[in-house]
Coordinates of C-alpha atoms in Angstrom, one line a residue:
M22 CA 218.6 124.1 106.1
N23 CA 217.0 123.4 102.3
S24 CA 214.6 125.8 101.1
H25 CA 211.9 123.4 101.3
R26 CA 212.3 123.2 104.9
L27 CA 212.6 127.0 105.3
L28 CA 209.5 127.3 103.5
N29 CA 207.7 124.7 105.7
L30 CA 209.0 126.3 108.7
S31 CA 207.9 129.8 107.7
R32 CA 204.4 128.4 107.4
Q33 CA 204.5 127.4 111.0
L34 CA 205.8 130.6 112.5
A35 CA 203.5 132.7 110.6
G36 CA 200.8 131.2 112.4
S37 CA 202.5 130.7 115.6
Y38 CA 201.6 134.5 116.9
T39 CA 205.3 135.0 117.7
P40 CA 206.1 137.9 115.3
T41 CA 210.0 138.4 117.0
A42 CA 210.6 134.8 116.2
F43 CA 209.5 134.8 112.7
A44 CA 211.2 137.8 112.2
C45 CA 214.4 135.7 112.3
L46 CA 213.8 133.6 109.5
V47 CA 211.9 136.4 107.3
V48 CA 215.4 137.9 106.4
W49 CA 217.0 134.7 105.3
I50 CA 214.1 133.8 103.3
S51 CA 213.5 137.3 101.9
F52 CA 217.2 137.4 100.7
A53 CA 217.1 134.0 99.0
G54 CA 213.9 135.0 97.2
L55 CA 212.0 132.0 98.1
V56 CA 209.1 133.3 99.5
T57 CA 205.6 134.1 97.5
A58 CA 202.2 134.9 98.5
Q59 CA 201.3 131.1 98.0
D60 CA 203.9 130.0 100.4
V61 CA 202.7 131.9 103.2
K62 CA 199.6 130.8 105.3
L63 CA 197.8 133.7 106.7
P64 CA 196.2 133.2 110.2
A65 CA 192.4 132.4 110.2
G66 CA 190.6 135.4 109.8
V67 CA 193.3 137.6 108.2
K68 CA 193.3 138.7 104.7
M69 CA 196.1 140.6 102.7
V70 CA 196.2 143.2 100.3
R71 CA 199.9 143.3 98.4
D72 CA 201.6 145.9 96.6
I73 CA 199.5 149.1 97.0
A74 CA 201.5 151.9 95.6
Y75 CA 201.7 154.8 97.9
I76 CA 203.2 157.2 95.5
P77 CA 201.0 157.1 92.3
D78 CA 203.1 156.2 89.4
G79 CA 206.3 156.0 91.5
D80 CA 209.0 153.7 92.0
E81 CA 208.5 150.1 92.1
A82 CA 209.7 150.1 95.4
Q83 CA 207.4 152.4 96.8
R84 CA 204.8 149.9 97.5
L85 CA 203.2 148.7 100.9
D86 CA 201.2 145.3 102.0
L87 CA 198.1 145.6 104.1
Y88 CA 197.0 142.7 106.6
L89 CA 193.4 143.4 107.6
P90 CA 190.7 141.2 109.6
E91 CA 188.6 139.6 107.0
K92 CA 185.6 140.7 108.8
T93 CA 184.8 144.7 108.7
P94 CA 185.5 146.1 112.2
E95 CA 182.8 147.9 114.1
Q96 CA 185.3 150.8 114.4
P97 CA 188.7 152.0 113.0
L98 CA 191.6 149.9 114.1
P99 CA 195.0 151.1 115.6
M100 CA 197.9 150.3 113.0
I101 CA 201.4 149.2 113.5
V102 CA 203.5 150.0 110.3
H103 CA 206.6 147.5 109.9
I104 CA 209.6 148.5 108.1
H105 CA 211.9 145.9 107.3
G106 CA 215.8 145.6 107.5
G107 CA 218.6 144.7 105.3
G108 CA 221.2 147.2 105.4
W109 CA 219.1 149.9 103.3
M110 CA 220.3 147.9 100.1
G111 CA 218.2 144.4 100.5
G112 CA 215.6 142.7 102.6
S113 CA 211.9 142.7 101.6
K114 CA 208.4 143.8 102.9
F115 CA 207.1 140.3 102.3
P116 CA 206.1 138.2 104.5
S117 CA 205.7 140.7 107.3
P118 CA 206.6 138.8 110.6
F119 CA 204.0 141.1 112.5
V120 CA 201.1 139.7 110.7
S121 CA 199.7 138.0 114.0
M122 CA 198.9 141.5 115.5
V123 CA 195.8 141.5 113.1
K124 CA 194.3 139.1 115.4
R125 CA 195.0 141.3 118.3
G126 CA 193.0 143.9 117.0
Y127 CA 195.5 146.2 114.7
V128 CA 195.9 146.8 111.1
V129 CA 199.4 145.8 109.8
A130 CA 201.0 147.7 106.9
S131 CA 204.4 146.5 105.5
V132 CA 206.4 149.2 103.8
E133 CA 209.2 148.8 100.9
Y134 CA 211.3 151.8 100.3
R135 CA 214.2 152.4 97.6
F136 CA 217.5 151.1 98.6
S137 CA 220.7 152.8 98.7
Q138 CA 221.7 151.4 95.4
K139 CA 219.0 153.3 93.7
A140 CA 218.9 156.5 95.8
K141 CA 220.8 157.5 98.7
F142 CA 219.5 159.3 101.8
P143 CA 217.1 160.8 102.7
A144 CA 214.9 159.0 100.0
Q145 CA 214.3 155.8 102.7
I146 CA 212.8 158.1 105.3
Q147 CA 210.7 160.5 102.8
D148 CA 209.3 156.9 101.4
C149 CA 208.4 155.8 104.9
Q150 CA 206.8 159.0 105.8
A151 CA 205.0 159.0 102.5
A152 CA 203.7 155.7 103.4
I153 CA 202.3 156.8 106.6
R154 CA 200.6 159.9 105.2
W155 CA 199.0 157.6 102.5
L156 CA 197.6 155.3 105.2
R157 CA 196.2 158.0 107.1
A158 CA 194.6 159.5 103.9
N159 CA 193.0 156.4 103.1
R160 CA 191.8 155.3 106.7
D161 CA 188.0 155.1 106.0
E162 CA 188.8 152.6 103.1
Y163 CA 191.0 150.3 105.3
H164 CA 189.3 151.1 108.8
I165 CA 192.4 152.7 110.1
D166 CA 192.5 154.8 113.5
P167 CA 194.9 157.7 112.3
G168 CA 195.5 158.9 116.0
H169 CA 197.0 155.5 116.9
V170 CA 199.6 154.4 114.7
G171 CA 203.0 152.8 115.7
V172 CA 206.0 151.7 114.0
V173 CA 208.3 148.4 114.4
G174 CA 211.1 147.4 112.4
G175 CA 214.8 146.0 113.0
S176 CA 218.3 146.5 111.9
A177 CA 218.0 149.4 109.0
G178 CA 214.3 149.0 109.6
G179 CA 214.8 149.8 113.0
H180 CA 216.9 152.8 112.3
L181 CA 214.1 154.1 109.9
S182 CA 211.2 153.5 112.7
A183 CA 213.5 155.5 115.1
L184 CA 214.0 158.3 112.5
V185 CA 210.1 158.2 111.9
A186 CA 209.6 158.6 115.7
T187 CA 212.4 161.4 116.5
S188 CA 211.6 163.3 113.1
G189 CA 208.0 163.1 112.9
G190 CA 206.0 166.5 112.4
K191 CA 209.4 168.5 112.0
K192 CA 209.4 168.7 108.3
A193 CA 213.1 167.9 108.6
F194 CA 212.8 165.9 105.1
A195 CA 211.1 167.2 102.0
P196 CA 207.6 165.4 101.5
I197 CA 206.9 163.4 98.6
G198 CA 204.2 161.7 97.0
G199 CA 201.4 164.2 98.1
N200 CA 199.1 163.8 101.0
D201 CA 200.7 166.7 102.7
D202 CA 197.5 167.5 104.9
Q203 CA 198.1 164.2 106.7
S204 CA 200.7 163.9 109.5
D205 CA 204.0 161.5 109.5
R206 CA 203.9 161.7 113.3
V207 CA 203.1 158.2 115.3
Q208 CA 202.3 157.6 118.7
C209 CA 205.1 154.8 119.5
V210 CA 208.1 153.0 118.0
C211 CA 209.8 149.7 118.6
N212 CA 213.4 149.9 117.6
I213 CA 214.8 146.7 117.2
Y214 CA 218.5 147.0 117.2
G215 CA 218.7 150.2 114.8
P216 CA 221.6 152.3 114.4
A217 CA 221.0 155.6 116.1
N218 CA 223.8 157.9 115.4
F219 CA 226.2 157.5 112.3
T220 CA 228.5 160.3 114.0
T221 CA 229.3 157.6 116.6
V222 CA 229.0 154.5 115.2
M223 CA 232.6 153.9 113.9
Q224 CA 233.8 154.6 117.5
H225 CA 231.3 152.6 119.2
A226 CA 232.5 149.6 116.9
E227 CA 236.2 150.3 117.7
E228 CA 235.3 150.5 121.9
D229 CA 233.1 147.3 121.9
E230 CA 234.8 144.8 124.1
N231 CA 232.4 142.2 123.5
I232 CA 232.8 141.6 119.7
R233 CA 234.5 142.6 116.4
N234 CA 232.1 144.9 113.8
I235 CA 231.6 143.1 110.5
F236 CA 231.8 145.9 108.5
K237 CA 234.8 147.8 107.0
F238 CA 233.6 151.3 107.2
N239 CA 233.8 153.8 104.5
T240 CA 234.3 151.0 101.7
P241 CA 232.0 150.2 98.9
S242 CA 230.8 147.0 101.4
D243 CA 229.8 149.4 104.2
P244 CA 226.1 149.8 104.3
Y245 CA 226.6 153.0 106.6
S246 CA 228.6 155.0 104.2
E247 CA 226.9 153.8 101.3
L248 CA 223.6 155.0 102.5
I249 CA 224.6 158.6 102.5
G250 CA 227.1 158.5 99.7
V251 CA 229.8 159.8 101.7
S252 CA 232.5 158.6 104.1
L253 CA 231.4 158.8 107.7
V254 CA 234.2 161.3 108.7
D255 CA 234.0 163.5 105.8
N256 CA 230.3 165.1 106.2
K257 CA 229.0 165.9 109.6
E258 CA 226.2 167.5 108.1
K259 CA 225.2 164.2 106.2
T260 CA 225.8 162.0 109.3
D261 CA 223.7 164.2 111.7
A262 CA 220.8 164.2 109.2
V263 CA 220.7 160.4 109.0
S264 CA 221.0 159.9 112.6
P265 CA 217.7 159.4 114.7
I266 CA 219.4 161.1 117.6
H267 CA 220.0 164.4 115.7
Y268 CA 216.1 164.9 116.1
V269 CA 215.3 163.7 119.7
S270 CA 213.2 166.3 121.5
K271 CA 210.8 166.1 124.0
D272 CA 207.5 165.8 121.9
N273 CA 209.2 162.3 120.5
P274 CA 206.8 159.3 121.2
P275 CA 207.5 156.5 123.4
M276 CA 210.0 154.3 122.1
L277 CA 211.0 150.5 123.1
I278 CA 214.4 149.4 122.2
L279 CA 215.5 145.8 122.0
H280 CA 219.2 145.1 121.6
G281 CA 221.7 142.5 122.3
T282 CA 225.1 142.9 124.1
H283 CA 227.2 141.2 121.2
D284 CA 225.8 142.9 117.8
A285 CA 228.6 142.7 115.1
L286 CA 226.6 145.1 112.9
V287 CA 225.0 147.5 115.2
P288 CA 227.0 148.2 118.5
Y289 CA 225.1 147.8 121.8
A290 CA 226.5 151.3 122.5
Q291 CA 224.2 153.1 119.8
S292 CA 220.8 152.1 121.6
V293 CA 222.5 153.2 125.0
E294 CA 223.3 156.6 123.5
L295 CA 219.7 157.0 122.0
Q296 CA 218.1 155.8 125.6
A297 CA 219.9 158.5 127.5
A298 CA 219.3 161.1 125.1
L299 CA 215.4 160.4 124.8
K300 CA 215.4 160.1 128.7
A301 CA 217.1 163.4 129.0
K302 CA 214.4 165.0 127.1
G303 CA 211.7 163.3 129.3
V304 CA 210.4 160.9 126.5
G305 CA 209.2 157.4 127.9
V306 CA 211.9 155.0 126.8
W307 CA 212.6 151.3 127.5
L308 CA 215.9 149.5 126.5
Q309 CA 215.7 145.9 126.7
T310 CA 219.2 144.5 127.1
I311 CA 219.6 140.8 125.7
P312 CA 223.1 139.8 127.2
G313 CA 224.9 137.6 124.8
A314 CA 222.5 138.2 121.7
G315 CA 224.2 139.2 118.3
H316 CA 222.2 140.9 115.7
G317 CA 219.0 139.2 115.5
G318 CA 218.4 135.4 116.3
P319 CA 216.0 133.3 118.4
A320 CA 216.7 135.1 121.6
F321 CA 214.5 138.2 120.3
G322 CA 211.8 135.6 119.9
Q323 CA 211.6 134.7 123.5
P324 CA 208.4 134.7 124.8
A325 CA 208.9 137.2 127.4
V326 CA 210.3 139.6 124.9
Y327 CA 207.2 139.1 122.7
L328 CA 204.9 140.0 125.3
L329 CA 207.0 143.2 126.1
T330 CA 206.6 144.2 122.6
Q331 CA 203.0 143.4 122.6
N332 CA 202.1 145.2 125.9
F333 CA 204.2 148.1 124.6
F334 CA 202.0 148.5 121.6
D335 CA 198.7 147.9 123.5
K336 CA 199.1 150.7 126.0
Y337 CA 200.0 153.1 123.6
L338 CA 197.8 152.2 120.7
K339 CA 194.9 150.9 122.6
G340 CA 195.2 152.6 125.6
S341 CA 195.5 149.6 127.5
D342 CA 196.2 150.0 131.4
L343 CA 199.5 148.3 131.3
K344 CA 202.9 148.9 133.1
I345 CA 205.9 148.7 130.8
E346 CA 208.2 146.6 132.5
L347 CA 211.6 145.2 131.1
V348 CA 212.3 141.5 131.4
P349 CA 215.4 140.9 134.0
E350 CA 218.4 140.6 132.1
D351 CA 219.0 137.0 133.5
D352 CA 215.9 135.8 132.2
V353 CA 216.9 136.4 128.6
A354 CA 220.5 136.1 128.5
I355 CA 221.8 133.7 126.2
D356 CA 225.3 132.2 125.2
P357 CA 227.4 135.1 123.1
P358 CA 228.1 133.9 119.5
T359 CA 231.9 133.1 118.7
P360 CA 234.1 134.8 118.2
Q361 CA 233.3 136.8 121.2
V362 CA 236.1 139.4 121.4
K363 CA 238.4 141.2 119.3

């Protein structure tokens, strides 16, 4: 597909109100450097404020975009914070695939963070937490309800979203950027195929009977070890520190996890392990399995999956009287990618 067709498709999807489908395209376009503000058509009634520094005089990456209703709301709105993916070494906050949620009564923030080539972990989670504190500190200007904040992200963004959820309020990472009087806790998280445990990821990849993982672990091309700056087998303290599962506790917020069974980048078993850990602590957790799905793709944009995600946020950020029910796996299953097995 050429760049002209990609841009046309991005414009169509931006207004289609199907964020998970749009997310599949965003990664391709962002890496290609094809999208500018002029290329993205916002839904009617939505405005955008780009490249706000959430750390004064900070790194150029420490910025966020805000998507807001053009008409000033009568009361503060719940907020969804989007954290993009890209192996902690690429991707872009712009355009956010969740902009359409503004039409459903949310403020949407899309956060950029420092990549692992520039700063090793915990810089990435420190940036995300700093952004959340900044947003709460500036809630009056942007009409944000600070008591109803959710986070969503896919892949590396799913990992950081899950880490925001499980480590929030624990002061596990030294705060940066000020606004220390503001909380970094959130009320719910949607984690889309994010790594959960760096200590077990190699084992999970080896034991995966569905598909061969594409990464050569503990080499310069491996995003996992590059994030923490050491081999995954050399420093358990660091692999624990970077793993959302390490901070699981009974006071974690509810989490919706979306993951395909044929993921060649993040083993499906990572989400199974995280679900079990959260459930053991009594935390509300739902794992939507998509049989045959790989790492992203149209399967995650199916209407039933989108509705599940929408209902999840509406329940926990708006207080809607909804029951979170997973979609039957047979209803969302797709043919697996090839090669299918090791």
